[in-house]
PDB file of C-alpha atoms in Angstrom:
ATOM      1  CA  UNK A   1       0.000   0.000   0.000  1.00  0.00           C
ATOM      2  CA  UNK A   2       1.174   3.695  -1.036  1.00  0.00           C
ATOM      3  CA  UNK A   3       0.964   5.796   2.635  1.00  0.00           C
ATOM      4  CA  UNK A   4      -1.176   9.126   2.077  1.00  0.00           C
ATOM      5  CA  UNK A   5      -1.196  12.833   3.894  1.00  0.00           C
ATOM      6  CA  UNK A   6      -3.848  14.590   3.366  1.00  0.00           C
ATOM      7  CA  UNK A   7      -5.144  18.094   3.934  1.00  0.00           C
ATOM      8  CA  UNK A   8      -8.776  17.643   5.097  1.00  0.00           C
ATOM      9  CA  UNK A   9     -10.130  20.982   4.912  1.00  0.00           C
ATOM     10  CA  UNK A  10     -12.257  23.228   7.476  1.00  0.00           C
ATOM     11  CA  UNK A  11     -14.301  20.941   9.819  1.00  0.00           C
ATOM     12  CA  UNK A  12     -17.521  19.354   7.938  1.00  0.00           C
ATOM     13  CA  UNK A  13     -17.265  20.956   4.778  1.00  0.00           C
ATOM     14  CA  UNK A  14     -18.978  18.470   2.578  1.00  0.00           C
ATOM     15  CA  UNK A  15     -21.953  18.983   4.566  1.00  0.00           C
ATOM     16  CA  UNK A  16     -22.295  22.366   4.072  1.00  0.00           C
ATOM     17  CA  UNK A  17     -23.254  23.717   0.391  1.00  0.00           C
ATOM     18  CA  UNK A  18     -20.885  26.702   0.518  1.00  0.00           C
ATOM     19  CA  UNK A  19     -18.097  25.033   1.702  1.00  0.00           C
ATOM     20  CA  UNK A  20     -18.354  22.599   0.161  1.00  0.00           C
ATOM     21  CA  UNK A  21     -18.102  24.628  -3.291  1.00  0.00           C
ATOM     22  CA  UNK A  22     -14.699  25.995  -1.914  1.00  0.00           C
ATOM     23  CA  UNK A  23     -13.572  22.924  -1.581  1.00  0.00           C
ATOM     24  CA  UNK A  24     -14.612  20.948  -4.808  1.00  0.00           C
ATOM     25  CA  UNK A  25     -10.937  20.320  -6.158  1.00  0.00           C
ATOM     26  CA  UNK A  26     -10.282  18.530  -2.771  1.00  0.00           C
ATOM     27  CA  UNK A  27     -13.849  16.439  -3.180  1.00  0.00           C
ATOM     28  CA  UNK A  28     -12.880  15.181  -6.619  1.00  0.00           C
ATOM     29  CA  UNK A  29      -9.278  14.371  -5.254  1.00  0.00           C
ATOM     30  CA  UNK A  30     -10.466  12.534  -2.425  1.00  0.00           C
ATOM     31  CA  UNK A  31     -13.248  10.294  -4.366  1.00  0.00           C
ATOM     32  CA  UNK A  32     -10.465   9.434  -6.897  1.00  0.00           C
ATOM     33  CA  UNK A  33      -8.211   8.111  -4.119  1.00  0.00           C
ATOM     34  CA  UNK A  34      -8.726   4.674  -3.980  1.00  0.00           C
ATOM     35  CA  UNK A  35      -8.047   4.264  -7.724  1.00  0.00           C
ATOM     36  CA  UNK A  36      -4.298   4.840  -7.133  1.00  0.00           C
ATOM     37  CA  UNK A  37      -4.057   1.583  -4.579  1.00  0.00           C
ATOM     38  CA  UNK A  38      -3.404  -1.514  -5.355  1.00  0.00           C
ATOM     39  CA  UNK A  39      -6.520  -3.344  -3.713  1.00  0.00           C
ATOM     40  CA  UNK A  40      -9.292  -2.867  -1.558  1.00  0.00           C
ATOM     41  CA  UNK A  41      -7.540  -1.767   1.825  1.00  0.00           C
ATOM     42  CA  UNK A  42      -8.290  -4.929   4.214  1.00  0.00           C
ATOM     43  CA  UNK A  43      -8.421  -1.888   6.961  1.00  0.00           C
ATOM     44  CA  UNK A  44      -6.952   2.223   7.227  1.00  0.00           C
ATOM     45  CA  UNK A  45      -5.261   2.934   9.854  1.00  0.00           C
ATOM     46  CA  UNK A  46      -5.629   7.286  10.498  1.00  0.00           C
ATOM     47  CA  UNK A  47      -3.096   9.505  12.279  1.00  0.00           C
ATOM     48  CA  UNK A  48      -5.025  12.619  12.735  1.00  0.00           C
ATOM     49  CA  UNK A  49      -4.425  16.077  13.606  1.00  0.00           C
ATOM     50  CA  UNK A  50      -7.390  15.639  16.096  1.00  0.00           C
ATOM     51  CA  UNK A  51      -6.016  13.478  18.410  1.00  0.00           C
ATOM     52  CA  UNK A  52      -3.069  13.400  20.847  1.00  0.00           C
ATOM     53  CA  UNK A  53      -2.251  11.667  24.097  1.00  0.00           C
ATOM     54  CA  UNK A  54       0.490  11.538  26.841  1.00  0.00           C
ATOM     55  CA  UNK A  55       1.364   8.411  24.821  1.00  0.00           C
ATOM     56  CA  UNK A  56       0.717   6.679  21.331  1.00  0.00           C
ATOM     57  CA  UNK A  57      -2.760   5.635  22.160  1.00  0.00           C
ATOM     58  CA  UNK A  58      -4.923   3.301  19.666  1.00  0.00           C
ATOM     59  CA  UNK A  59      -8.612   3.257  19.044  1.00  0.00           C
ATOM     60  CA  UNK A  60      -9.943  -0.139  19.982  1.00  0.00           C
ATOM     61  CA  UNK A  61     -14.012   0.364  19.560  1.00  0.00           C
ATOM     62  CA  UNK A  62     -15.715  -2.410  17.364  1.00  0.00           C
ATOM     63  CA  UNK A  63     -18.179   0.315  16.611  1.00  0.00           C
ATOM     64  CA  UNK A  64     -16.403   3.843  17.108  1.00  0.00           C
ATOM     65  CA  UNK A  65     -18.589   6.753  18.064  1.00  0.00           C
ATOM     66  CA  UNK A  66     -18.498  10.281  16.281  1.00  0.00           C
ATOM     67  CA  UNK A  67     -16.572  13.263  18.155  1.00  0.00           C
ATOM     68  CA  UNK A  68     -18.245  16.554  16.706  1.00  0.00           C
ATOM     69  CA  UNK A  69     -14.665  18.527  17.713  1.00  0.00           C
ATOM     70  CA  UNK A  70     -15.992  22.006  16.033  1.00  0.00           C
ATOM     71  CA  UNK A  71     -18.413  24.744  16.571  1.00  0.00           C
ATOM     72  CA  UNK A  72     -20.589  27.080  15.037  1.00  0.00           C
ATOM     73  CA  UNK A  73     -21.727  25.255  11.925  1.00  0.00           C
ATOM     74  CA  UNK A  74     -25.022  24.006  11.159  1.00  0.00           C
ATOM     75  CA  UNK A  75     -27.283  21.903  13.776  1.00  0.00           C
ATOM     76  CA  UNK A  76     -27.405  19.038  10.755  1.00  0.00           C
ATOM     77  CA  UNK A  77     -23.882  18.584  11.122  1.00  0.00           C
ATOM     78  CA  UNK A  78     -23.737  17.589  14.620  1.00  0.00           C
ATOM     79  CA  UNK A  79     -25.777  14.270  13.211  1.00  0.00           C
ATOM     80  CA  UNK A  80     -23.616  13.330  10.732  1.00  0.00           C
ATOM     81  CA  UNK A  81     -22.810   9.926  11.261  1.00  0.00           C
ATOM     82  CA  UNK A  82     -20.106   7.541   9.342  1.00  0.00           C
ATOM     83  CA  UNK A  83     -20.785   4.131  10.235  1.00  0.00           C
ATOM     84  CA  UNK A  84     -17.452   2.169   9.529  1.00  0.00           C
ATOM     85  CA  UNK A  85     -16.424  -0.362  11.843  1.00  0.00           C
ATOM     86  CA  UNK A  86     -13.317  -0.555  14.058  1.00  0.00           C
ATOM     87  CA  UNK A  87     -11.181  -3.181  14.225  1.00  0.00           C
ATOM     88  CA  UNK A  88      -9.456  -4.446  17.457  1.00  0.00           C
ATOM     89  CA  UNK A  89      -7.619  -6.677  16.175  1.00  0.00           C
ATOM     90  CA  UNK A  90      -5.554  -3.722  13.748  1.00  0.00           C
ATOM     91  CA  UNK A  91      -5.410  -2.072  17.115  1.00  0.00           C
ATOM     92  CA  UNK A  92      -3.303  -4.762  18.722  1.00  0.00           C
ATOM     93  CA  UNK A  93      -1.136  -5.041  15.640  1.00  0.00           C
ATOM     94  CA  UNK A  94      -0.446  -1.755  15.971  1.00  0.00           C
ATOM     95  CA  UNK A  95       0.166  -1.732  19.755  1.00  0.00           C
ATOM     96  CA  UNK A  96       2.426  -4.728  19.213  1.00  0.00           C
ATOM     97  CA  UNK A  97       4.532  -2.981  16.280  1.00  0.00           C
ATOM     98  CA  UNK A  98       5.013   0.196  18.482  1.00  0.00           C
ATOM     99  CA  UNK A  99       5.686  -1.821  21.564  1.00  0.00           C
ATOM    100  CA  UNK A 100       8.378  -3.971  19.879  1.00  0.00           C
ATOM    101  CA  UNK A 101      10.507  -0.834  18.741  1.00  0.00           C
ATOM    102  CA  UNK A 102      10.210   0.396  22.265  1.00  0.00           C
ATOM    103  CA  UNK A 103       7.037   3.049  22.082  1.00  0.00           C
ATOM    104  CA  UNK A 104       5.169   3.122  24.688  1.00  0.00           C
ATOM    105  CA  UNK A 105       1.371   2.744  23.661  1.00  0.00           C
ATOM    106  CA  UNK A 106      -2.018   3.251  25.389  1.00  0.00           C
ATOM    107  CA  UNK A 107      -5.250   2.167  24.372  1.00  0.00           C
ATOM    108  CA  UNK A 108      -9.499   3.926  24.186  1.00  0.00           C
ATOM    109  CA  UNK A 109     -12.160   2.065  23.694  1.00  0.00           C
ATOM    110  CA  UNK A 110     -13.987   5.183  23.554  1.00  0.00           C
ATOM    111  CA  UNK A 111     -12.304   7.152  21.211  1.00  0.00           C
ATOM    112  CA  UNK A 112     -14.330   8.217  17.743  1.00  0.00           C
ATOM    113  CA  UNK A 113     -14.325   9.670  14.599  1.00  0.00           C
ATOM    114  CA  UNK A 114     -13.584  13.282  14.614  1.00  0.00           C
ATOM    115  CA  UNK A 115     -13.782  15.192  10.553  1.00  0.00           C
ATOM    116  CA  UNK A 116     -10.298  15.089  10.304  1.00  0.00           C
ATOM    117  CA  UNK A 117     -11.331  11.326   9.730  1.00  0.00           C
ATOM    118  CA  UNK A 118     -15.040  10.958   8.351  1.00  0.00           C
ATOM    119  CA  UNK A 119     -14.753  13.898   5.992  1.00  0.00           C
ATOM    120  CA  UNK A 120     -11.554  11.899   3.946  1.00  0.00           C
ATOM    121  CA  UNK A 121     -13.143   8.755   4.000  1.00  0.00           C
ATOM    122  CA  UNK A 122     -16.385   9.748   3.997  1.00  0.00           C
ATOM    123  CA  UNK A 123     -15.527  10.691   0.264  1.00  0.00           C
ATOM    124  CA  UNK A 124     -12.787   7.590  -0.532  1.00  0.00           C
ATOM    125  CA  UNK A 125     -15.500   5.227   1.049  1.00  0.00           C
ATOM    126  CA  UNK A 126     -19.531   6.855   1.669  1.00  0.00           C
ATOM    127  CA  UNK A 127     -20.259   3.216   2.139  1.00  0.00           C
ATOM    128  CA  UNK A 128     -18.582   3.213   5.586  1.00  0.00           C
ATOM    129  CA  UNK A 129     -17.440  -0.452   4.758  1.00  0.00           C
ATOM    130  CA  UNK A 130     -13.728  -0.568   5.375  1.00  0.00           C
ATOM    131  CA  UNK A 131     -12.715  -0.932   9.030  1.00  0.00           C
ATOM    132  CA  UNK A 132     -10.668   2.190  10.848  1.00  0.00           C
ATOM    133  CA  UNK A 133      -8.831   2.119  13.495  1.00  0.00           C
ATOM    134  CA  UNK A 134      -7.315   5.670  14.737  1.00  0.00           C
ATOM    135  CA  UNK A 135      -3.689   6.265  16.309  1.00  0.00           C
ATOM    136  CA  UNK A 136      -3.268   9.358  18.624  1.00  0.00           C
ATOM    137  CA  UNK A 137      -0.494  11.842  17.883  1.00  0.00           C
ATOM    138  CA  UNK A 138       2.064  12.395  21.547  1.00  0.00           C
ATOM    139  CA  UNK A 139       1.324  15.756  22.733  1.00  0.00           C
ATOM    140  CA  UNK A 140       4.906  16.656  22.909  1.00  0.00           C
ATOM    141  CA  UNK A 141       4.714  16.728  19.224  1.00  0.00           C
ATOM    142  CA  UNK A 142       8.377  15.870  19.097  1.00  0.00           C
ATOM    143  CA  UNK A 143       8.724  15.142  14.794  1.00  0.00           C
ATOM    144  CA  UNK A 144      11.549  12.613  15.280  1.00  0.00           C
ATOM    145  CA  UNK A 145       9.480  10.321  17.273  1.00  0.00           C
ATOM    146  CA  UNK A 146       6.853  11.022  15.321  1.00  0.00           C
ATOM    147  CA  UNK A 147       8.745   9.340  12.455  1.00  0.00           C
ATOM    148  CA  UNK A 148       9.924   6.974  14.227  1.00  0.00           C
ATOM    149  CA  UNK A 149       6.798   5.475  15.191  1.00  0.00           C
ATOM    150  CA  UNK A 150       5.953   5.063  10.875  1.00  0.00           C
ATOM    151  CA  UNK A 151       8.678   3.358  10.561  1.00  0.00           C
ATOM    152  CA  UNK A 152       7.672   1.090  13.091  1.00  0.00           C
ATOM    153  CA  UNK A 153       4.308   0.630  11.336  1.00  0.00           C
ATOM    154  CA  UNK A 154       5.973  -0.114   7.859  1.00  0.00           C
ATOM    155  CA  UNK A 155       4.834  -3.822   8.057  1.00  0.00           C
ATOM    156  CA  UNK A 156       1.376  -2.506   7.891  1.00  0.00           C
ATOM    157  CA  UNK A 157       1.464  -1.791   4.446  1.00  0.00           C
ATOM    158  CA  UNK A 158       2.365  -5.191   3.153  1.00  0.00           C
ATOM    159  CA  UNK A 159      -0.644  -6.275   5.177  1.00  0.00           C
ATOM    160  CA  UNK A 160      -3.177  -4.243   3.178  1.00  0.00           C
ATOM    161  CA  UNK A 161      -3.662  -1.889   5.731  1.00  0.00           C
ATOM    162  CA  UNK A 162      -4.135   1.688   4.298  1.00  0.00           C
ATOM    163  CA  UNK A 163      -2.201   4.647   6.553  1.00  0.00           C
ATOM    164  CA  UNK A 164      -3.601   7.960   6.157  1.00  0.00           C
ATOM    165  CA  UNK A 165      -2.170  11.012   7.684  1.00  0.00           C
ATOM    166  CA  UNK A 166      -5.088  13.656   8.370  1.00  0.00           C
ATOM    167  CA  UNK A 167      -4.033  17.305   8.722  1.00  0.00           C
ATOM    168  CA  UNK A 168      -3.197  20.443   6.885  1.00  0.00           C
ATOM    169  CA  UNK A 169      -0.065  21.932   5.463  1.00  0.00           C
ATOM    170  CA  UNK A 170      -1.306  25.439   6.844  1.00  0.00           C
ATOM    171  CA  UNK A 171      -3.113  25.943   9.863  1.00  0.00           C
ATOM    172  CA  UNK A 172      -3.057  29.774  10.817  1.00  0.00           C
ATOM    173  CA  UNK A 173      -6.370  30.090  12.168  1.00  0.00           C
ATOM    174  CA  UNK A 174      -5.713  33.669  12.430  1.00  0.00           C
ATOM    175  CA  UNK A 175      -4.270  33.834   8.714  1.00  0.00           C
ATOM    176  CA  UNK A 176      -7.112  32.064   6.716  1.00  0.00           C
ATOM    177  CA  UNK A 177      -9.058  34.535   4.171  1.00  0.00           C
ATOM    178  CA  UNK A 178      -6.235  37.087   4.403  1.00  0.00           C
ATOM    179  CA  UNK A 179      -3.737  37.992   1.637  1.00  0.00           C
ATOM    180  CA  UNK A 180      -0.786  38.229   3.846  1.00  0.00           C
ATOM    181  CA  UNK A 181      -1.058  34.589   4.390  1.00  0.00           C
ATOM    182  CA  UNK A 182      -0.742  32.917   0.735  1.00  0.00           C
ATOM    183  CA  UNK A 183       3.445  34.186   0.589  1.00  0.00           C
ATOM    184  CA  UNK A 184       3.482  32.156   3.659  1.00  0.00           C
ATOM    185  CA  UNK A 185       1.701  29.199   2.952  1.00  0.00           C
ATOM    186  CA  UNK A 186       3.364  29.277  -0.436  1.00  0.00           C
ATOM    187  CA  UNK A 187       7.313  29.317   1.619  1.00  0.00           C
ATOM    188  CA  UNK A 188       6.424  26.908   4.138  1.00  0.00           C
ATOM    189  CA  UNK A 189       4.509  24.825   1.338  1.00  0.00           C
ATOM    190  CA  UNK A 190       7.511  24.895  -0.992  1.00  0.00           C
ATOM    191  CA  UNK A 191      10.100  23.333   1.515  1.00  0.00           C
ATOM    192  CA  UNK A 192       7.526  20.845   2.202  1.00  0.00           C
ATOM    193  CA  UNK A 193       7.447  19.843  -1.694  1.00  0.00           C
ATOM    194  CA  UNK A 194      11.021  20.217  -1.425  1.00  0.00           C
ATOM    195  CA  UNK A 195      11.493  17.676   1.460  1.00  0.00           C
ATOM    196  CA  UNK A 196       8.818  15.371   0.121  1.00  0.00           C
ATOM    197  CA  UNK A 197      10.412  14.445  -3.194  1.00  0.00           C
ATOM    198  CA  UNK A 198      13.608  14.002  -2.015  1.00  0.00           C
ATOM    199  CA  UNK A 199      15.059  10.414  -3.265  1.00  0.00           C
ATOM    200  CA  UNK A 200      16.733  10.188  -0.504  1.00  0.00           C
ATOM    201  CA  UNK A 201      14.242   9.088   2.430  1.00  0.00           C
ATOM    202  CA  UNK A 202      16.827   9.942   5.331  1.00  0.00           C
ATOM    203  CA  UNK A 203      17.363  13.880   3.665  1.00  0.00           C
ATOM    204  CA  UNK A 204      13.704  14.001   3.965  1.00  0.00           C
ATOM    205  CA  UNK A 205      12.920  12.743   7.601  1.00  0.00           C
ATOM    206  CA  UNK A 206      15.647  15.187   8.618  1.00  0.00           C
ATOM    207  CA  UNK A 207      14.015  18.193   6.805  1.00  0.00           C
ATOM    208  CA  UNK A 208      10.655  17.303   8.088  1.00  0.00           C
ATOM    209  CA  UNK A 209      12.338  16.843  11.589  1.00  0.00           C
ATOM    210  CA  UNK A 210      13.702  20.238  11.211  1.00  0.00           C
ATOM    211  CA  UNK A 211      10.628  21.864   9.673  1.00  0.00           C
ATOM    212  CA  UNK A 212      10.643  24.647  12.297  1.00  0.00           C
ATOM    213  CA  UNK A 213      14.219  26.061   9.936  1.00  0.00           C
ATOM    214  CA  UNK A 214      11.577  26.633   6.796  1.00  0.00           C
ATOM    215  CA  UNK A 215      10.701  29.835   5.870  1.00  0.00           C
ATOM    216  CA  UNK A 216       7.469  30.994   7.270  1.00  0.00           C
ATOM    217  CA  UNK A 217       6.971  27.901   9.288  1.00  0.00           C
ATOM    218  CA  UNK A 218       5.783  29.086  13.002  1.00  0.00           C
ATOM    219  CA  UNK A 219       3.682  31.555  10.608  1.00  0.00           C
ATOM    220  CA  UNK A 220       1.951  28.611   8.903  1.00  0.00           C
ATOM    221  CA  UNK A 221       2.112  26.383  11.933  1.00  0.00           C
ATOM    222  CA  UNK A 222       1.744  28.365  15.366  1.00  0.00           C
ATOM    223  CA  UNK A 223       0.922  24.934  16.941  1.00  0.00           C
ATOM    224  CA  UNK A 224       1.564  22.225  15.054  1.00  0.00           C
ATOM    225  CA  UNK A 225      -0.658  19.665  15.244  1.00  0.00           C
ATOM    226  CA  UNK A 226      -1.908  19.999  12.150  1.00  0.00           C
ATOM    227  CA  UNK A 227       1.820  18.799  10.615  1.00  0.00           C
ATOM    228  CA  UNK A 228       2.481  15.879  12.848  1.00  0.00           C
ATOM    229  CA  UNK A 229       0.527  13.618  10.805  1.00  0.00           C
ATOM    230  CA  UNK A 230       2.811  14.135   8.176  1.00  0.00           C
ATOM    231  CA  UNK A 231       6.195  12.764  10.492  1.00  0.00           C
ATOM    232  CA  UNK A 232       4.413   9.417  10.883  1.00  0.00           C
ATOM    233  CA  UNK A 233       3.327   9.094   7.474  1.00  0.00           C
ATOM    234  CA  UNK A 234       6.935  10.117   6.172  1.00  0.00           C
ATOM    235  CA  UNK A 235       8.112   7.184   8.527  1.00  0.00           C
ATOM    236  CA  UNK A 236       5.923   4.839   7.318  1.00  0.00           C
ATOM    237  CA  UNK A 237       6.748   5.632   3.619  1.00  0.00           C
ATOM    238  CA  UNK A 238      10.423   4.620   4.367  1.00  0.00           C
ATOM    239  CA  UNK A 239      13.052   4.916   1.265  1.00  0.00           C
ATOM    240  CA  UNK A 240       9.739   5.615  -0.882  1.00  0.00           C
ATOM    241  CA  UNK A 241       9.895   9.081  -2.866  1.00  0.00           C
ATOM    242  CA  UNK A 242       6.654  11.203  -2.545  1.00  0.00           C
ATOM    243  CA  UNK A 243       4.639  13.181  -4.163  1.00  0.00           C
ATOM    244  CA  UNK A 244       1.686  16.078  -4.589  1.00  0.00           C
ATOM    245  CA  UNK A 245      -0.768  13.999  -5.309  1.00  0.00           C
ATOM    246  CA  UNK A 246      -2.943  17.618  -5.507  1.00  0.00           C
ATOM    247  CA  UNK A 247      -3.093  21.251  -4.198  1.00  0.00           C
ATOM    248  CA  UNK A 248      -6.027  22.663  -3.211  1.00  0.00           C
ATOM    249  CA  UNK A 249      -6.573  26.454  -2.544  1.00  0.00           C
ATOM    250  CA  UNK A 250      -8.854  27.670  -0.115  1.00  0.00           C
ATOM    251  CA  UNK A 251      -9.115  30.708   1.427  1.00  0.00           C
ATOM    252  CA  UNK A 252      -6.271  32.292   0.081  1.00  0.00           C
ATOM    253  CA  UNK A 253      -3.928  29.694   1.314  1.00  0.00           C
ATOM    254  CA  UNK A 254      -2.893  26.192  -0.556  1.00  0.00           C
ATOM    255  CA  UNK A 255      -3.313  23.016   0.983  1.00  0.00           C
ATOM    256  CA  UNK A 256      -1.660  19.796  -0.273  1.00  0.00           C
ATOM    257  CA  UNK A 257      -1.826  16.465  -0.257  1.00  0.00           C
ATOM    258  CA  UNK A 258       0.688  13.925  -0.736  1.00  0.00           C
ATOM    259  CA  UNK A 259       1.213  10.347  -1.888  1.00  0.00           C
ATOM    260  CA  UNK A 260       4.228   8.261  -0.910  1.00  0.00           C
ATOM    261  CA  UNK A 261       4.851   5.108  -2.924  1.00  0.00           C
ATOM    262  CA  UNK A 262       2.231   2.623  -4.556  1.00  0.00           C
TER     263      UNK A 262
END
């Protein structure tokens, strides 16, 4: 399996008609997603930009719930539901993975689907038929370990397991809608591209690791948990070269989305 980041947009845009005009490039992108995998993912396993814990905690529900982690949008939204299953037994494969290179992992059998989840595979899979299991970030956000857990998860992708990365490549709150902020987005979005197609895998780990040196970064990241996802996906892709798979522009600011291998 090919590893994936992608840039999920503004909470539940596809379930509100003006958003979800803004982001139509994004829509088509996302329904055309599972044409570039080999097979049917036998489960996706989703590192989002929603989630962190003291520790690398896993989602174990056989029937996850939906968190509704955003405010001010329409009442409809807050009864969206996306119906997939969980899968426990990813879960433990996961735990076991992480535990064997030394991570320490947690577990919640609670934990649910916030949009930086349902709103990707709501549109890669509306039929809600291919099991997810969600991995927390660490809130210390430290991007070394961050790639070092995907490359502890590598083995997943030889066992059709599908690993997303859900989170932005800007996330100003502040800065969306304004015109000062495309420059930066366009810096900080340029050494990503820059670290993501390196052929080297090891040149691009460090330049992810050391994200914080690219121009405009704090700017397009004042807290970023929105560009974690990415470290763990990079991991994962190991000596794989990526790639844009597309850039979306929203609110004055790009967003990509990239593709690593597959």
């Amino acid at each position: 399996m090919p590893v994936f980041f992608l840039s999920h947009g503004g909470g539940p845009w596809p379930y509100v008609d003006d958003m979800k005009q803004q982001y139509a490039t994004t829509e088509r992108e996302f329904k055309a997603l599972p044409a570039r995998l080999p097979a049917r993912p036998k489960a996706v396993l989703v590192i989002t930009g929603h989630w962190e814990s003291d520790v690398f905690t896993v989602s174990t529900a056989e029937r996850p719930p939906m968190e509704y982690d955003y405010s001010g949008f329409p009442s409809h939204t807050y009864r969206i539901q996306y119906p997939a299953p969980g899968s426990p037994q990813l879960a433990q494969r996961v735990r076991a993975l992480l535990e064997g290179a030394g991570i320490e992992t947690g577990e919640d059998a609670r934990r649910g689907f916030d949009h930086g989840t349902f709103v990707p595979l709501g549109l890669m899979y509306p039929d809600a038929d291919v099991p997810v299991v969600l991995l927390s970030m660490k809130s210390s956000y430290d991007p070394r370990e961050h790639i070092r857990v995907g490359q502890a998860l590598q083995p997943l992708r030889d066992e059709g397991v599908l690993i997303i990365g859900s989170g932005l490549t800007y996330h100003n709150m502040r800065g969306f809608g304004r015109d000062e902020s495309t420059p930066v987005a366009e810096a900080f979005g340029n050494y990503l591209d820059s670290a993501i197609e390196q052929s080297d895998g090891a040149v691009r780990d460090r330049m992810l690791a050391e994200w914080e040196s690219a121009p405009g970064a704090r700017l397009a990241h004042p807290r970023e948990d929105h560009l974690i996802p990415l470290m763990v996906v990079a991991g994962a892709a190991g000596a794989d070269k990526g790639t844009a798979v597309f850039v979306d522009h929203v609110m004055k600011v790009p967003m990509a989305s990239y593709a690593f291998g597959g």
